[in-house]
Every structure is written in C-alpha cells, then in structure tokens.
C-alpha cells in the first residue's frame, strides 16, 4: 500500500490537477479498482512510475460499491450479477437494490417458482439454474424505472421521484410496497409455471421459457395483463392462469412450441413471442365483453 510523502508537489488551478509522491508504508487506504495494475507495476520495476489516480476521502461502503459498479458495469469481464449484488450494501432504496432483493427472495424462498433456479453472482450450481441474477434484475427493473441511476441519486439526496404510468410497478416502488411487488410477480411466475410445466422444468434442454428470450417476452407482455388485473381488482394466480391459457391455446393452434427453433434468441424472436402473449391476453380480455379503451 502507499502513503503520501510531501503531498502536493504540483497543483494547477486551471485543471485542478495535483501530483503526489508516494512511498511504501502500512495500510492506510484501499484500492477500489486497478489492483492488478498496481501489482503489475510493483513486480515489473522498482523505478518511479507516474499514473493518474482518483482519491476519495472518508467514502462510505455504499459509495465504494457504487464507484466499483459504475467503473465496471460496462466492462465485459465483470458479471452484472456481481454488480447488482453490490447494491445490497446501500442503505438507501433504489430500483436496482429492490430488484436485487426480489431476485434473492425469489431464489431463496421454497414457495417461489424460482426457488434455486437463478444463477446468483453468475455461478451455476445446478442444471436448473438457467437465468442469471443479472438478467433477472436488468429485466424486472424496466417495470419500475426508465432511468434507475437517476432515481437512485434522487432517493439518496432525499428527493421525491415522480410516478410514470409507463412503468407499471413504479407507483408501488415509490410507496415502498416491495412486498406487494414480490407477491404480484410471484403469482405471475407461478401461473406461468402451472400453464407451461414441461417448458418451465426443462429450460436447460430445448425450451426457452425461462431463458433470456422467454423471460424478456413474458416481462414485456406483463404490463398489459397487469393493467387489466387492476381493473378487475385481482392479480391472483388464478387470474394469471386463465389469461395464460389463452396464450397457450394460440401457440397450440399455430403449432408453436417454446423452443429456439420457433423463437430465436435475437430481438425478432423475442418480439414474436411477446406478440403471442399480448394477443392471448387480448382475447382473454375480450372474453369479458369489455370494450377496448
């Protein structure tokens, strides 16, 4: 580790740049990112080296986690499941933290359809774990926010965030009703599991229902049936099952199974599968003889 000796050797008010002289000493700080570079320089040469660094004083654990996630969220080698897991350190609410907690609860609760089915921290410990924690969080957060980082900053600064009807679970999030969000999503996924039992249990083989393609499709279709459920004053498992049975009927009529042969992993495949869900939900609504708004 390094310590400052003769701290400010150079300072320019025009660019606010300070240059420090550093020497080996006892541990007085921690490196949030770039440890391998420091170690590489240490092993490569004893000659003085120059590098640009950013120093933060008295950073909280939350701030350290956010800095690390910001630096690495666009780096391909850092799994997003790990990035999202770091939001647990934050004492403040945020869309990502809520979705991370939803993922953990879905994966750890024995009565959850996702019990031991998510790859937490990107690690696959059984063949049943197909969907990553990162994919789960990154998809579910779209039901809450269009700009999760902006919401996080506002909430950290004790500012209010506004509701937006484009994000169906946002109002529940604003009102700190995370338990309700969990219950609604749990009912939805439980219904999917009941209507498509073989596809749900065998997604490690040929089916794509809870792979990224299928999961994105069912979440994109969710707002449509959610709004109708609110109108009908029910979001119970039975309500979702009846709607999803119409989706299954349409797939059967067209001879479409939930496989990669019928629905590719690209955007077109996801759009095609989403269309089946939306059309099935529409027919379910029409069975109530309620005119379209």
Coordinates of C-alpha atoms in Angstrom, one line a residue:
X1 CA 0.0 0.0 0.0
X2 CA 1.1 3.6 -0.5
X3 CA 1.3 6.7 1.7
X4 CA 1.7 10.3 0.7
X5 CA 5.1 12.0 1.2
X6 CA 5.4 15.7 0.6
X7 CA 1.7 15.7 -0.5
X8 CA 1.3 18.5 -3.1
X9 CA 4.3 18.7 -5.4
X10 CA 2.4 20.3 -8.2
X11 CA -1.0 22.0 -8.5
X12 CA -2.7 23.9 -11.3
X13 CA -5.8 25.9 -10.6
X14 CA -6.7 25.7 -14.3
X15 CA -7.2 22.0 -14.4
X16 CA -7.4 21.2 -10.7
X17 CA -4.6 18.6 -11.0
X18 CA -2.5 17.6 -8.1
X19 CA 0.6 15.3 -8.3
X20 CA 1.6 13.2 -5.3
X21 CA 4.8 11.5 -4.4
X22 CA 4.0 8.1 -2.9
X23 CA 6.1 5.6 -0.9
X24 CA 5.6 2.2 0.6
X25 CA 4.1 2.2 4.0
X26 CA 1.5 0.5 6.2
X27 CA -2.1 0.0 5.1
X28 CA -3.9 3.4 5.2
X29 CA -6.2 3.1 2.2
X30 CA -7.8 0.6 -0.1
X31 CA -7.8 0.4 -3.9
X32 CA -11.3 0.1 -5.3
X33 CA -10.3 -0.7 -8.8
X34 CA -7.0 -1.3 -10.6
X35 CA -5.3 -3.6 -8.1
X36 CA -3.8 -5.7 -10.9
X37 CA -2.2 -2.6 -12.5
X38 CA -0.6 -1.6 -9.2
X39 CA 0.7 -5.1 -8.6
X40 CA 2.0 -5.3 -12.2
X41 CA 3.9 -2.1 -11.8
X42 CA 5.3 -3.3 -8.4
X43 CA 6.5 -6.5 -9.9
X44 CA 7.8 -5.1 -13.2
X45 CA 10.1 -2.4 -11.9
X46 CA 11.4 -0.5 -8.9
X47 CA 11.7 2.7 -10.8
X48 CA 9.3 5.5 -10.0
X49 CA 6.1 5.3 -12.1
X50 CA 3.5 8.0 -12.9
X51 CA -0.2 7.4 -13.0
X52 CA -3.4 9.2 -12.8
X53 CA -5.5 8.3 -9.7
X54 CA -8.7 9.5 -8.1
X55 CA -8.6 9.7 -4.3
X56 CA -11.8 9.7 -2.2
X57 CA -11.6 10.6 1.5
X58 CA -14.0 9.0 4.0
X59 CA -16.0 7.1 1.4
X60 CA -18.9 5.1 2.8
X61 CA -19.4 1.4 1.9
X62 CA -22.3 2.4 -0.3
X63 CA -20.2 4.9 -2.2
X64 CA -17.4 2.4 -2.7
X65 CA -19.8 -0.1 -4.0
X66 CA -21.4 2.4 -6.4
X67 CA -18.0 3.6 -7.6
X68 CA -16.9 0.0 -8.3
X69 CA -20.2 -0.8 -10.1
X70 CA -20.0 2.4 -12.2
X71 CA -16.5 1.7 -13.3
X72 CA -17.1 -1.9 -14.2
X73 CA -20.8 -2.0 -15.4
X74 CA -19.6 -1.5 -18.9
X75 CA -16.7 -4.0 -18.7
X76 CA -17.4 -7.3 -20.3
X77 CA -15.4 -9.4 -17.8
X78 CA -17.3 -8.3 -14.7
X79 CA -20.6 -10.2 -14.4
X80 CA -23.6 -7.9 -13.9
X81 CA -24.9 -10.3 -11.3
X82 CA -21.9 -9.3 -9.1
X83 CA -22.5 -5.6 -9.9
X84 CA -26.2 -5.8 -8.9
X85 CA -25.3 -7.8 -5.7
X86 CA -23.3 -4.8 -4.5
X87 CA -26.4 -2.7 -4.3
X88 CA -27.2 -4.7 -1.1
X89 CA -24.5 -2.6 0.6
X90 CA -26.5 0.6 0.0
X91 CA -28.6 1.8 3.0
X92 CA -30.8 3.8 0.5
X93 CA -33.6 2.5 -1.6
X94 CA -33.1 2.3 -5.4
X95 CA -34.8 0.4 -8.3
X96 CA -31.7 -1.8 -8.7
X97 CA -31.5 -2.6 -5.0
X98 CA -35.2 -3.5 -4.9
X99 CA -34.8 -5.8 -7.9
X100 CA -31.7 -7.4 -6.4
X101 CA -33.7 -8.2 -3.3
X102 CA -36.5 -9.6 -5.4
X103 CA -34.1 -11.9 -7.1
X104 CA -32.6 -13.1 -3.9
X105 CA -36.0 -13.7 -2.4
X106 CA -37.3 -15.5 -5.5
X107 CA -34.3 -17.7 -5.4
X108 CA -34.2 -18.5 -1.7
X109 CA -37.9 -18.9 -0.9
X110 CA -39.1 -22.5 -1.0
X111 CA -42.6 -21.5 -2.2
X112 CA -41.2 -19.4 -5.1
X113 CA -41.3 -20.8 -8.6
X114 CA -37.7 -19.6 -9.0
X115 CA -36.5 -21.5 -5.9
X116 CA -32.9 -22.3 -6.6
X117 CA -33.4 -21.5 -10.3
X118 CA -31.4 -18.3 -10.6
X119 CA -27.6 -18.2 -11.1
X120 CA -26.7 -15.9 -8.2
X121 CA -23.4 -14.0 -8.8
X122 CA -23.3 -15.6 -12.2
X123 CA -22.4 -19.0 -10.7
X124 CA -24.3 -22.1 -12.0
X125 CA -24.5 -24.7 -9.3
X126 CA -27.2 -26.9 -10.9
X127 CA -28.6 -27.5 -14.3
X128 CA -31.9 -25.9 -13.2
X129 CA -30.2 -22.6 -12.8
X130 CA -30.6 -21.1 -16.3
X131 CA -31.4 -17.4 -15.8
X132 CA -28.7 -15.2 -14.2
X133 CA -29.4 -12.9 -11.4
X134 CA -28.2 -10.1 -13.6
X135 CA -30.7 -10.9 -16.4
X136 CA -33.5 -11.1 -13.8
X137 CA -32.6 -7.7 -12.3
X138 CA -31.9 -6.0 -15.6
X139 CA -35.3 -7.1 -17.0
X140 CA -37.5 -6.5 -13.9
X141 CA -36.1 -3.0 -13.3
X142 CA -37.8 -2.0 -16.6
X143 CA -41.2 -2.4 -14.8
X144 CA -40.1 0.2 -12.2
X145 CA -37.9 2.8 -13.9
X146 CA -36.6 4.2 -17.2
X147 CA -33.6 5.7 -15.5
X148 CA -32.6 3.6 -12.4
X149 CA -29.4 5.6 -11.7
X150 CA -31.2 8.9 -11.8
X151 CA -33.8 7.6 -9.4
X152 CA -31.0 6.2 -7.1
X153 CA -29.3 9.6 -6.9
X154 CA -32.6 11.4 -6.2
X155 CA -33.5 9.0 -3.4
X156 CA -30.0 9.3 -2.0
X157 CA -30.4 13.0 -1.9
X158 CA -33.8 12.6 -0.1
X159 CA -35.7 13.9 -3.2
X160 CA -39.0 12.6 -4.4
X161 CA -39.3 10.7 -7.6
X162 CA -42.4 11.0 -9.8
X163 CA -44.7 8.3 -10.9
X164 CA -44.8 7.3 -14.6
X165 CA -47.6 5.2 -16.0
X166 CA -45.2 3.7 -18.5
X167 CA -43.6 1.7 -15.6
X168 CA -46.4 -0.4 -14.1
X169 CA -44.7 -1.2 -10.8
X170 CA -43.3 2.3 -10.2
X171 CA -46.1 3.6 -8.0
X172 CA -45.7 0.5 -5.7
X173 CA -42.0 1.1 -5.6
X174 CA -42.4 4.8 -4.7
X175 CA -44.8 3.8 -1.9
X176 CA -42.2 1.3 -0.6
X177 CA -44.6 -1.6 -1.3
X178 CA -41.8 -4.0 -2.3
X179 CA -43.5 -6.9 -0.6
X180 CA -46.5 -6.3 -2.9
X181 CA -44.3 -6.2 -5.9
X182 CA -42.8 -9.5 -4.9
X183 CA -46.3 -11.1 -4.4
X184 CA -47.6 -9.9 -7.8
X185 CA -44.6 -11.2 -9.7
X186 CA -44.6 -14.4 -7.7
X187 CA -48.2 -15.0 -8.7
X188 CA -47.4 -14.3 -12.3
X189 CA -44.4 -16.6 -12.5
X190 CA -46.4 -19.3 -10.5
X191 CA -49.1 -19.1 -13.2
X192 CA -46.5 -19.4 -16.0
X193 CA -45.1 -22.5 -14.3
X194 CA -48.6 -24.0 -13.9
X195 CA -49.6 -23.4 -17.6
X196 CA -46.3 -24.4 -19.0
X197 CA -45.0 -27.0 -16.6
X198 CA -42.8 -29.0 -19.0
X199 CA -41.3 -25.9 -20.6
X200 CA -40.6 -24.4 -17.1
X201 CA -38.9 -27.5 -15.7
X202 CA -36.9 -28.3 -18.9
X203 CA -35.5 -25.0 -19.9
X204 CA -32.0 -26.4 -19.6
X205 CA -32.6 -28.5 -22.6
X206 CA -34.8 -27.4 -25.6
X207 CA -37.2 -24.9 -24.1
X208 CA -36.6 -21.2 -23.9
X209 CA -39.4 -20.1 -21.4
X210 CA -37.0 -19.0 -18.6
X211 CA -34.0 -18.4 -20.8
X212 CA -33.4 -14.7 -21.7
X213 CA -35.6 -14.9 -24.8
X214 CA -38.7 -16.3 -22.9
X215 CA -38.1 -14.2 -19.8
X216 CA -37.9 -10.9 -21.7
X217 CA -41.0 -11.8 -23.6
X218 CA -43.2 -12.6 -20.6
X219 CA -42.0 -9.4 -18.8
X220 CA -42.6 -7.2 -21.8
X221 CA -46.2 -8.6 -22.0
X222 CA -46.7 -8.3 -18.3
X223 CA -47.9 -4.6 -18.2
X224 CA -50.9 -5.3 -20.5
X225 CA -52.4 -8.1 -18.2
X226 CA -51.3 -6.2 -15.1
X227 CA -53.5 -3.2 -16.0
X228 CA -56.4 -5.4 -16.8
X229 CA -56.0 -7.2 -13.5
X230 CA -56.1 -3.8 -11.7
X231 CA -59.3 -3.0 -13.5
X232 CA -60.7 -6.4 -12.4
X233 CA -59.4 -5.9 -8.9
X234 CA -57.4 -9.2 -8.9
X235 CA -53.8 -10.2 -9.5
X236 CA -54.1 -13.7 -8.0
X237 CA -52.6 -16.8 -9.5
X238 CA -55.9 -18.0 -10.9
X239 CA -56.4 -14.7 -12.8
X240 CA -53.0 -15.1 -14.5
X241 CA -53.6 -18.8 -15.2
X242 CA -56.8 -18.1 -17.1
X243 CA -55.0 -15.4 -19.2
X244 CA -52.0 -17.6 -19.9
X245 CA -54.2 -20.5 -21.0
X246 CA -55.3 -18.2 -23.9
X247 CA -51.6 -17.7 -24.8
X248 CA -51.0 -21.5 -24.7
X249 CA -54.1 -22.0 -26.9
X250 CA -52.8 -19.6 -29.6
X251 CA -49.4 -21.3 -29.6
X252 CA -51.0 -24.7 -30.0
X253 CA -53.2 -23.6 -32.8
X254 CA -50.2 -22.3 -34.7
X255 CA -48.2 -25.4 -33.8
X256 CA -45.6 -23.3 -32.0
X257 CA -43.6 -24.8 -29.1
X258 CA -41.5 -22.7 -26.9
X259 CA -38.2 -23.7 -28.4
X260 CA -35.3 -21.9 -30.1
X261 CA -36.4 -23.4 -33.4
X262 CA -39.6 -21.3 -33.2
X263 CA -38.4 -18.3 -31.2
X264 CA -34.8 -17.3 -31.8
X265 CA -32.7 -15.5 -29.2
X266 CA -32.5 -12.3 -31.2
X267 CA -34.8 -9.3 -30.9
X268 CA -37.1 -10.6 -33.6
X269 CA -37.6 -13.9 -31.7
X270 CA -38.4 -12.0 -28.5
X271 CA -40.8 -9.7 -30.3
X272 CA -42.6 -12.7 -31.9
X273 CA -43.0 -14.5 -28.6
X274 CA -44.2 -11.3 -26.9
X275 CA -46.8 -10.9 -29.6
X276 CA -48.3 -14.3 -28.7
X277 CA -48.6 -13.3 -25.1
X278 CA -50.2 -10.0 -25.9
X279 CA -52.7 -11.5 -28.4
X280 CA -53.6 -14.2 -25.9
X281 CA -54.1 -11.6 -23.1
X282 CA -56.3 -9.5 -25.6
X283 CA -58.5 -12.5 -26.3
X284 CA -58.8 -13.1 -22.5
X285 CA -59.9 -9.5 -22.0
X286 CA -62.4 -9.7 -24.9
X287 CA -64.0 -12.8 -23.2
X288 CA -65.2 -10.4 -20.5
X289 CA -67.1 -8.4 -23.2
X290 CA -65.3 -5.2 -22.1
X291 CA -64.7 -2.8 -25.0
X292 CA -61.2 -1.7 -25.7
X293 CA -60.3 1.7 -24.3

